[in-house]
PDB file of C-alpha atoms in Angstrom:
ATOM      1  CA  MET A1499     133.869  62.696  73.627  1.00 78.00           C
ATOM      2  CA  GLN A1500     135.679  61.865  76.836  1.00 80.00           C
ATOM      3  CA  ILE A1501     134.352  63.207  80.367  1.00 86.00           C
ATOM      4  CA  LYS A1502     135.316  62.807  83.883  1.00 84.00           C
ATOM      5  CA  ILE A1503     132.553  62.332  86.498  1.00 84.00           C
ATOM      6  CA  GLY A1504     133.832  61.776  90.202  1.00 81.00           C
ATOM      7  CA  GLU A1505     136.678  59.185  89.880  1.00 83.00           C
ATOM      8  CA  PHE A1506     135.306  57.675  86.319  1.00 88.00           C
ATOM      9  CA  ASP A1507     136.817  58.673  83.112  1.00 88.00           C
ATOM     10  CA  ILE A1508     133.980  57.810  80.600  1.00 90.00           C
ATOM     11  CA  GLN A1509     133.490  57.705  76.767  1.00 86.00           C
ATOM     12  CA  VAL A1510     130.414  59.521  75.846  1.00 88.00           C
ATOM     13  CA  LYS A1511     128.372  58.464  72.834  1.00 82.00           C
ATOM     14  CA  HIS A1512     125.492  60.471  71.791  1.00 81.00           C
ATOM     15  CA  SER A1513     122.533  58.778  69.853  1.00 74.00           C
ATOM     16  CA  ARG A1514     119.656  60.172  67.834  1.00 70.00           C
ATOM     17  CA  ILE A1515     117.560  57.009  68.549  1.00 65.00           C
ATOM     18  CA  ARG A1516     118.301  56.604  72.197  1.00 72.00           C
ATOM     19  CA  ASN A1517     115.714  57.719  74.967  1.00 75.00           C
ATOM     20  CA  SER A1518     117.590  56.927  77.979  1.00 79.00           C
ATOM     21  CA  MET A1519     121.158  56.353  79.086  1.00 84.00           C
ATOM     22  CA  CYS A1520     123.149  53.222  79.165  1.00 81.00           C
ATOM     23  CA  LEU A1521     126.595  52.525  80.909  1.00 82.00           C
ATOM     24  CA  THR A1522     129.017  49.596  79.804  1.00 81.00           C
ATOM     25  CA  VAL A1523     132.054  48.494  81.282  1.00 81.00           C
ATOM     26  CA  GLU A1524     134.118  47.300  78.488  1.00 76.00           C
ATOM     27  CA  ARG A1525     136.609  44.050  78.721  1.00 68.00           C
ATOM     28  CA  ASP A1526     139.469  46.412  78.937  1.00 72.00           C
ATOM     29  CA  GLY A1527     138.127  48.166  81.877  1.00 78.00           C
ATOM     30  CA  SER A1528     137.068  51.427  79.945  1.00 84.00           C
ATOM     31  CA  ILE A1529     133.645  52.932  80.498  1.00 88.00           C
ATOM     32  CA  SER A1530     131.130  54.051  77.949  1.00 86.00           C
ATOM     33  CA  LEU A1531     127.958  55.832  78.204  1.00 87.00           C
ATOM     34  CA  ALA A1532     125.399  55.950  75.658  1.00 82.00           C
ATOM     35  CA  LEU A1533     122.802  58.761  75.843  1.00 83.00           C
ATOM     36  CA  PRO A1534     120.017  60.778  74.050  1.00 84.00           C
ATOM     37  CA  LEU A1535     121.022  63.829  72.317  1.00 84.00           C
ATOM     38  CA  GLU A1536     118.786  65.878  74.765  1.00 86.00           C
ATOM     39  CA  ALA A1537     120.570  64.567  77.942  1.00 87.00           C
ATOM     40  CA  THR A1538     121.773  67.440  80.236  1.00 88.00           C
ATOM     41  CA  GLU A1539     125.134  67.557  82.041  1.00 88.00           C
ATOM     42  CA  ARG A1540     123.177  67.187  85.357  1.00 90.00           C
ATOM     43  CA  GLU A1541     121.191  64.345  84.237  1.00 90.00           C
ATOM     44  CA  VAL A1542     124.278  62.603  83.020  1.00 90.00           C
ATOM     45  CA  ALA A1543     126.167  63.161  86.450  1.00 90.00           C
ATOM     46  CA  GLU A1544     123.044  62.078  88.541  1.00 91.00           C
ATOM     47  CA  PHE A1545     122.867  58.963  86.337  1.00 90.00           C
ATOM     48  CA  VAL A1546     126.358  58.056  86.751  1.00 90.00           C
ATOM     49  CA  LYS A1547     126.195  58.684  90.483  1.00 90.00           C
ATOM     50  CA  SER A1548     123.287  56.437  90.999  1.00 91.00           C
ATOM     51  CA  LYS A1549     125.293  53.503  89.200  1.00 88.00           C
ATOM     52  CA  SER A1550     128.489  54.230  91.235  1.00 90.00           C
ATOM     53  CA  PHE A1551     128.129  50.915  93.212  1.00 87.00           C
ATOM     54  CA  TRP A1552     127.415  48.794  90.025  1.00 83.00           C
ATOM     55  CA  LEU A1553     130.637  50.541  88.497  1.00 86.00           C
ATOM     56  CA  TYR A1554     133.083  49.941  91.100  1.00 84.00           C
ATOM     57  CA  THR A1555     131.770  46.266  91.476  1.00 81.00           C
ATOM     58  CA  ARG A1556     132.247  45.699  87.592  1.00 78.00           C
ATOM     59  CA  LEU A1557     135.543  47.558  87.745  1.00 83.00           C
ATOM     60  CA  ALA A1558     136.876  45.253  90.493  1.00 81.00           C
ATOM     61  CA  GLU A1559     135.731  42.308  88.602  1.00 71.00           C
ATOM     62  CA  LYS A1560     137.663  43.278  85.471  1.00 71.00           C
ATOM     63  CA  GLU A1561     140.760  44.191  87.388  1.00 73.00           C
ATOM     64  CA  GLU A1562     140.852  40.546  89.261  1.00 68.00           C
ATOM     65  CA  LEU A1563     140.455  38.870  85.976  1.00 61.00           C
ATOM     66  CA  ARG A1564     143.296  40.955  83.887  1.00 63.00           C
ATOM     67  CA  HIS A1565     145.715  40.200  86.787  1.00 64.00           C
ATOM     68  CA  LYS A1566     145.191  36.330  86.194  1.00 62.00           C
ATOM     69  CA  THR A1567     148.157  34.640  84.372  1.00 60.00           C
ATOM     70  CA  ILE A1568     147.103  33.704  81.085  1.00 62.00           C
ATOM     71  CA  PRO A1569     150.151  32.536  78.902  1.00 69.00           C
ATOM     72  CA  GLN A1570     150.073  33.547  75.300  1.00 78.00           C
ATOM     73  CA  LYS A1571     149.309  30.757  72.808  1.00 86.00           C
ATOM     74  CA  GLN A1572     152.436  29.022  71.282  1.00 90.00           C
ATOM     75  CA  PHE A1573     152.254  27.185  68.033  1.00 93.00           C
ATOM     76  CA  VAL A1574     153.896  24.249  69.371  1.00 94.00           C
ATOM     77  CA  ASN A1575     152.979  20.461  69.655  1.00 95.00           C
ATOM     78  CA  GLY A1576     150.438  20.009  72.559  1.00 95.00           C
ATOM     79  CA  GLU A1577     149.376  23.469  72.922  1.00 94.00           C
ATOM     80  CA  GLY A1578     145.345  23.731  73.289  1.00 94.00           C
ATOM     81  CA  PHE A1579     143.098  25.862  71.267  1.00 94.00           C
ATOM     82  CA  LEU A1580     139.634  26.347  71.976  1.00 93.00           C
ATOM     83  CA  TYR A1581     136.598  25.657  69.401  1.00 95.00           C
ATOM     84  CA  LEU A1582     133.223  25.877  70.635  1.00 96.00           C
ATOM     85  CA  GLY A1583     134.027  25.762  74.148  1.00 93.00           C
ATOM     86  CA  ARG A1584     136.497  22.651  73.824  1.00 93.00           C
ATOM     87  CA  SER A1585     140.309  22.796  74.001  1.00 93.00           C
ATOM     88  CA  TYR A1586     141.780  20.779  71.279  1.00 96.00           C
ATOM     89  CA  ARG A1587     145.569  20.055  71.310  1.00 96.00           C
ATOM     90  CA  LEU A1588     147.953  21.139  68.346  1.00 96.00           C
ATOM     91  CA  LYS A1589     149.816  18.721  66.205  1.00 96.00           C
ATOM     92  CA  ILE A1590     152.354  20.176  63.739  1.00 95.00           C
ATOM     93  CA  ASP A1591     152.724  17.683  60.948  1.00 93.00           C
ATOM     94  CA  LYS A1592     155.349  18.190  58.253  1.00 90.00           C
ATOM     95  CA  ASN A1593     153.756  15.741  55.981  1.00 90.00           C
ATOM     96  CA  PHE A1594     150.209  17.650  56.382  1.00 91.00           C
ATOM     97  CA  ASP A1595     149.110  19.602  53.018  1.00 88.00           C
ATOM     98  CA  LEU A1596     146.557  21.960  54.589  1.00 91.00           C
ATOM     99  CA  PRO A1597     147.682  25.171  56.869  1.00 93.00           C
ATOM    100  CA  VAL A1598     145.228  24.042  59.501  1.00 95.00           C
ATOM    101  CA  GLN A1599     142.484  21.470  60.089  1.00 95.00           C
ATOM    102  CA  LEU A1600     140.620  19.945  63.005  1.00 96.00           C
ATOM    103  CA  LYS A1601     141.097  16.312  62.487  1.00 93.00           C
ATOM    104  CA  GLN A1602     140.393  13.211  64.779  1.00 92.00           C
ATOM    105  CA  GLY A1603     140.042  15.585  67.965  1.00 94.00           C
ATOM    106  CA  ARG A1604     143.351  17.595  67.270  1.00 96.00           C
ATOM    107  CA  PHE A1605     144.197  20.752  65.591  1.00 97.00           C
ATOM    108  CA  VAL A1606     146.648  19.663  62.814  1.00 96.00           C
ATOM    109  CA  MET A1607     149.015  22.310  61.091  1.00 95.00           C
ATOM    110  CA  SER A1608     151.475  21.870  58.573  1.00 94.00           C
ATOM    111  CA  SER A1609     155.123  22.874  59.490  1.00 93.00           C
ATOM    112  CA  ASN A1610     155.450  24.374  56.092  1.00 91.00           C
ATOM    113  CA  TYR A1611     152.865  27.142  57.299  1.00 91.00           C
ATOM    114  CA  ILE A1612     154.082  27.523  61.029  1.00 90.00           C
ATOM    115  CA  ASP A1613     155.622  31.080  60.389  1.00 91.00           C
ATOM    116  CA  GLU A1614     152.044  32.300  59.463  1.00 93.00           C
ATOM    117  CA  ALA A1615     150.276  29.807  61.900  1.00 94.00           C
ATOM    118  CA  GLN A1616     148.437  32.545  63.618  1.00 93.00           C
ATOM    119  CA  SER A1617     146.855  34.203  60.499  1.00 94.00           C
ATOM    120  CA  TYR A1618     145.791  30.707  59.115  1.00 96.00           C
ATOM    121  CA  LEU A1619     144.342  29.718  62.297  1.00 96.00           C
ATOM    122  CA  VAL A1620     142.208  33.047  62.537  1.00 95.00           C
ATOM    123  CA  LYS A1621     141.036  32.475  58.912  1.00 96.00           C
ATOM    124  CA  TRP A1622     139.920  29.236  59.791  1.00 97.00           C
ATOM    125  CA  TYR A1623     138.003  30.493  62.901  1.00 97.00           C
ATOM    126  CA  LYS A1624     136.358  33.173  60.887  1.00 97.00           C
ATOM    127  CA  LYS A1625     135.096  30.626  58.260  1.00 97.00           C
ATOM    128  CA  LYS A1626     133.862  28.423  61.007  1.00 97.00           C
ATOM    129  CA  ALA A1627     132.108  31.190  62.787  1.00 97.00           C
ATOM    130  CA  GLN A1628     130.450  32.369  59.810  1.00 97.00           C
ATOM    131  CA  LYS A1629     128.806  28.944  59.023  1.00 96.00           C
ATOM    132  CA  TRP A1630     128.013  28.649  62.637  1.00 96.00           C
ATOM    133  CA  LEU A1631     126.141  31.915  63.370  1.00 96.00           C
ATOM    134  CA  GLU A1632     124.043  31.605  59.919  1.00 94.00           C
ATOM    135  CA  ALA A1633     123.099  27.995  60.754  1.00 94.00           C
ATOM    136  CA  ARG A1634     122.149  28.847  64.317  1.00 93.00           C
ATOM    137  CA  PHE A1635     120.083  31.896  63.257  1.00 92.00           C
ATOM    138  CA  GLU A1636     118.183  29.547  61.069  1.00 89.00           C
ATOM    139  CA  ASP A1637     117.242  27.447  64.202  1.00 87.00           C
ATOM    140  CA  PHE A1638     116.091  30.600  66.102  1.00 87.00           C
ATOM    141  CA  LYS A1639     114.132  31.863  62.937  1.00 81.00           C
ATOM    142  CA  ASN A1640     110.831  30.368  64.414  1.00 80.00           C
ATOM    143  CA  GLN A1641     111.043  32.217  67.660  1.00 85.00           C
ATOM    144  CA  ILE A1642     112.390  35.543  66.395  1.00 85.00           C
ATOM    145  CA  SER A1643     110.448  37.487  64.219  1.00 82.00           C
ATOM    146  CA  VAL A1644     113.397  39.445  62.734  1.00 85.00           C
ATOM    147  CA  GLN A1645     115.763  39.211  59.597  1.00 86.00           C
ATOM    148  CA  PRO A1646     119.091  40.600  59.760  1.00 89.00           C
ATOM    149  CA  GLU A1647     120.492  42.024  56.188  1.00 89.00           C
ATOM    150  CA  ASN A1648     123.713  40.168  56.554  1.00 93.00           C
ATOM    151  CA  ILE A1649     125.957  38.473  59.194  1.00 95.00           C
ATOM    152  CA  HIS A1650     129.627  39.764  59.210  1.00 96.00           C
ATOM    153  CA  ILE A1651     132.693  38.367  61.002  1.00 97.00           C
ATOM    154  CA  ARG A1652     135.217  40.747  62.104  1.00 93.00           C
ATOM    155  CA  ASP A1653     137.864  41.531  64.882  1.00 92.00           C
ATOM    156  CA  LEU A1654     135.519  43.725  66.861  1.00 87.00           C
ATOM    157  CA  GLY A1655     138.350  44.582  69.450  1.00 82.00           C
ATOM    158  CA  TYR A1656     136.563  44.171  72.917  1.00 77.00           C
ATOM    159  CA  ARG A1657     133.160  43.720  71.523  1.00 84.00           C
ATOM    160  CA  TRP A1658     131.459  40.351  70.851  1.00 91.00           C
ATOM    161  CA  GLY A1659     128.909  41.626  68.441  1.00 92.00           C
ATOM    162  CA  SER A1660     126.943  44.822  67.110  1.00 90.00           C
ATOM    163  CA  CYS A1661     124.171  45.847  65.200  1.00 89.00           C
ATOM    164  CA  SER A1662     124.238  48.535  62.604  1.00 87.00           C
ATOM    165  CA  ARG A1663     121.347  50.651  61.747  1.00 82.00           C
ATOM    166  CA  ASN A1664     120.893  48.885  58.212  1.00 86.00           C
ATOM    167  CA  LYS A1665     120.406  45.689  60.108  1.00 88.00           C
ATOM    168  CA  ASP A1666     123.617  44.072  59.495  1.00 92.00           C
ATOM    169  CA  LEU A1667     124.991  42.226  62.363  1.00 95.00           C
ATOM    170  CA  TYR A1668     128.833  41.985  63.281  1.00 96.00           C
ATOM    171  CA  PHE A1669     130.352  39.359  65.325  1.00 96.00           C
ATOM    172  CA  HIS A1670     134.067  38.985  66.609  1.00 95.00           C
ATOM    173  CA  TRP A1671     135.594  35.939  65.130  1.00 95.00           C
ATOM    174  CA  LYS A1672     136.527  34.851  68.606  1.00 94.00           C
ATOM    175  CA  ILE A1673     132.901  33.974  69.311  1.00 95.00           C
ATOM    176  CA  ILE A1674     133.466  30.616  67.830  1.00 96.00           C
ATOM    177  CA  LEU A1675     135.965  29.774  70.849  1.00 94.00           C
ATOM    178  CA  LEU A1676     132.933  30.193  73.100  1.00 94.00           C
ATOM    179  CA  PRO A1677     130.617  27.080  74.369  1.00 94.00           C
ATOM    180  CA  LYS A1678     127.659  26.880  72.244  1.00 96.00           C
ATOM    181  CA  SER A1679     125.246  28.495  74.970  1.00 96.00           C
ATOM    182  CA  LEU A1680     127.366  31.716  75.087  1.00 96.00           C
ATOM    183  CA  ILE A1681     127.468  31.929  71.318  1.00 96.00           C
ATOM    184  CA  ASP A1682     123.622  31.657  71.387  1.00 96.00           C
ATOM    185  CA  TYR A1683     123.474  34.299  73.904  1.00 96.00           C
ATOM    186  CA  VAL A1684     125.521  36.916  71.777  1.00 96.00           C
ATOM    187  CA  LEU A1685     123.434  35.994  68.680  1.00 96.00           C
ATOM    188  CA  VAL A1686     120.051  36.570  70.485  1.00 95.00           C
ATOM    189  CA  HIS A1687     121.294  39.679  72.071  1.00 95.00           C
ATOM    190  CA  GLU A1688     122.201  41.285  68.665  1.00 95.00           C
ATOM    191  CA  LEU A1689     119.115  39.842  67.082  1.00 94.00           C
ATOM    192  CA  MET A1690     117.032  41.493  69.790  1.00 93.00           C
ATOM    193  CA  HIS A1691     118.673  44.957  68.858  1.00 92.00           C
ATOM    194  CA  LEU A1692     116.793  44.626  65.590  1.00 91.00           C
ATOM    195  CA  ILE A1693     113.784  45.217  67.696  1.00 90.00           C
ATOM    196  CA  GLU A1694     114.886  47.315  70.714  1.00 88.00           C
ATOM    197  CA  PRO A1695     118.317  49.223  70.171  1.00 85.00           C
ATOM    198  CA  GLU A1696     118.597  50.161  73.756  1.00 81.00           C
ATOM    199  CA  HIS A1697     119.621  47.993  76.801  1.00 82.00           C
ATOM    200  CA  ASN A1698     116.327  48.793  78.712  1.00 82.00           C
ATOM    201  CA  GLU A1699     113.766  46.785  80.400  1.00 83.00           C
ATOM    202  CA  ALA A1700     111.974  46.092  77.228  1.00 88.00           C
ATOM    203  CA  PHE A1701     115.144  44.812  75.629  1.00 90.00           C
ATOM    204  CA  TRP A1702     116.071  42.296  78.237  1.00 90.00           C
ATOM    205  CA  LYS A1703     112.444  41.100  78.426  1.00 92.00           C
ATOM    206  CA  LEU A1704     112.805  40.201  74.776  1.00 93.00           C
ATOM    207  CA  VAL A1705     116.129  38.411  75.453  1.00 94.00           C
ATOM    208  CA  SER A1706     114.446  36.518  78.380  1.00 94.00           C
ATOM    209  CA  LEU A1707     111.661  35.257  76.320  1.00 93.00           C
ATOM    210  CA  ILE A1708     114.013  33.312  74.169  1.00 94.00           C
ATOM    211  CA  LEU A1709     116.892  32.574  76.838  1.00 95.00           C
ATOM    212  CA  PRO A1710     115.310  32.743  80.276  1.00 94.00           C
ATOM    213  CA  ASP A1711     118.819  32.027  81.872  1.00 94.00           C
ATOM    214  CA  TYR A1712     120.184  34.889  79.757  1.00 92.00           C
ATOM    215  CA  GLU A1713     121.885  36.474  83.004  1.00 90.00           C
ATOM    216  CA  GLU A1714     123.717  33.474  83.863  1.00 92.00           C
ATOM    217  CA  ARG A1715     125.225  33.193  80.182  1.00 92.00           C
ATOM    218  CA  LYS A1716     125.937  36.956  80.221  1.00 89.00           C
ATOM    219  CA  ASN A1717     128.005  36.652  83.561  1.00 83.00           C
ATOM    220  CA  LYS A1718     130.065  33.617  82.191  1.00 87.00           C
ATOM    221  CA  LEU A1719     130.805  35.520  79.039  1.00 88.00           C
ATOM    222  CA  ASP A1720     132.321  38.371  80.946  1.00 78.00           C
ATOM    223  CA  LYS A1721     134.705  36.022  82.622  1.00 75.00           C
ATOM    224  CA  ILE A1722     135.604  34.010  79.647  1.00 77.00           C
ATOM    225  CA  GLY A1723     136.010  37.209  77.362  1.00 67.00           C
ATOM    226  CA  ILE A1724     138.984  38.617  79.331  1.00 56.00           C
ATOM    227  CA  GLU A1725     140.964  35.080  79.029  1.00 59.00           C
ATOM    228  CA  THR A1726     140.365  35.123  75.314  1.00 62.00           C
ATOM    229  CA  ASP A1727     141.657  38.701  75.045  1.00 56.00           C
ATOM    230  CA  TYR A1728     145.292  37.572  75.677  1.00 52.00           C
ATOM    231  CA  TRP A1729     145.321  34.581  73.405  1.00 60.00           C
ATOM    232  CA  PHE A1730     147.288  36.274  70.573  1.00 58.00           C
TER     233      PHE A1730
END
C-alpha cells in the first residue's frame, strides 16, 4: 500500500510479527515502512515526522550517488569486473574453451560465447556466491547459535539479502562483487534476523556482538551498492 506523509511517498508493509515501526530508504531512493497491524494512522504519521531529518539526509545521499557517472560495463578487452572487492581485467580469447573463468588474475572469456557474455558471467558469480556464503557461514557457526534452513542466491533487485519465515536466507548474486568485510556484514545481518526479525535495538546489539564495526560496514555498503546497480 502506498501512502503520502508530508513530502514523502511511502510503501507500507504490514506485518503480524512486528511490534515496532521501521523505515528503510532503498538504493533506488524509494521509502518503505514496515509496521505492526495495530499501528494507527496517527502513530504512523508521528513516527515518519520524527524521522524526517534522517529521511532527508538519506535521500540526499542516494541522490548524490545516483548522479555519479558510472559507465555500463562492456565485454571488451581490458574492462574491469569486480570479484570479492577487487577489479579484474577481462581478456577475450578465441582459443579459450570455457565461457568464463578467473585465471591468473584476469577474467578470461571465450569469444565463442561473447554474445551471451553477461548471462555466463552472472551464472559464474551465482555459483561463487553460493560456495562463498556457505563456507563463510561455517566460519561463523561457533559465534552464532542459529541455523538457516537453506541459503539461496537470487536477483533481489535493490536488496542485498532477506530472511523468510521458514528460516531460508536469500542473497543477491551481486554480493560476491563486494569486499569480504561487507559480505560478512550482509551475512551476519540476515543470520541475526533468524533471532530477531525487526531492526530494533536488540537486533543491532546482536549484530554488534559479532561485528563491533557494523555501522562503518553498513555505510560503506550503502555507497558501493548504488554503483553496482548500474553495471548491467
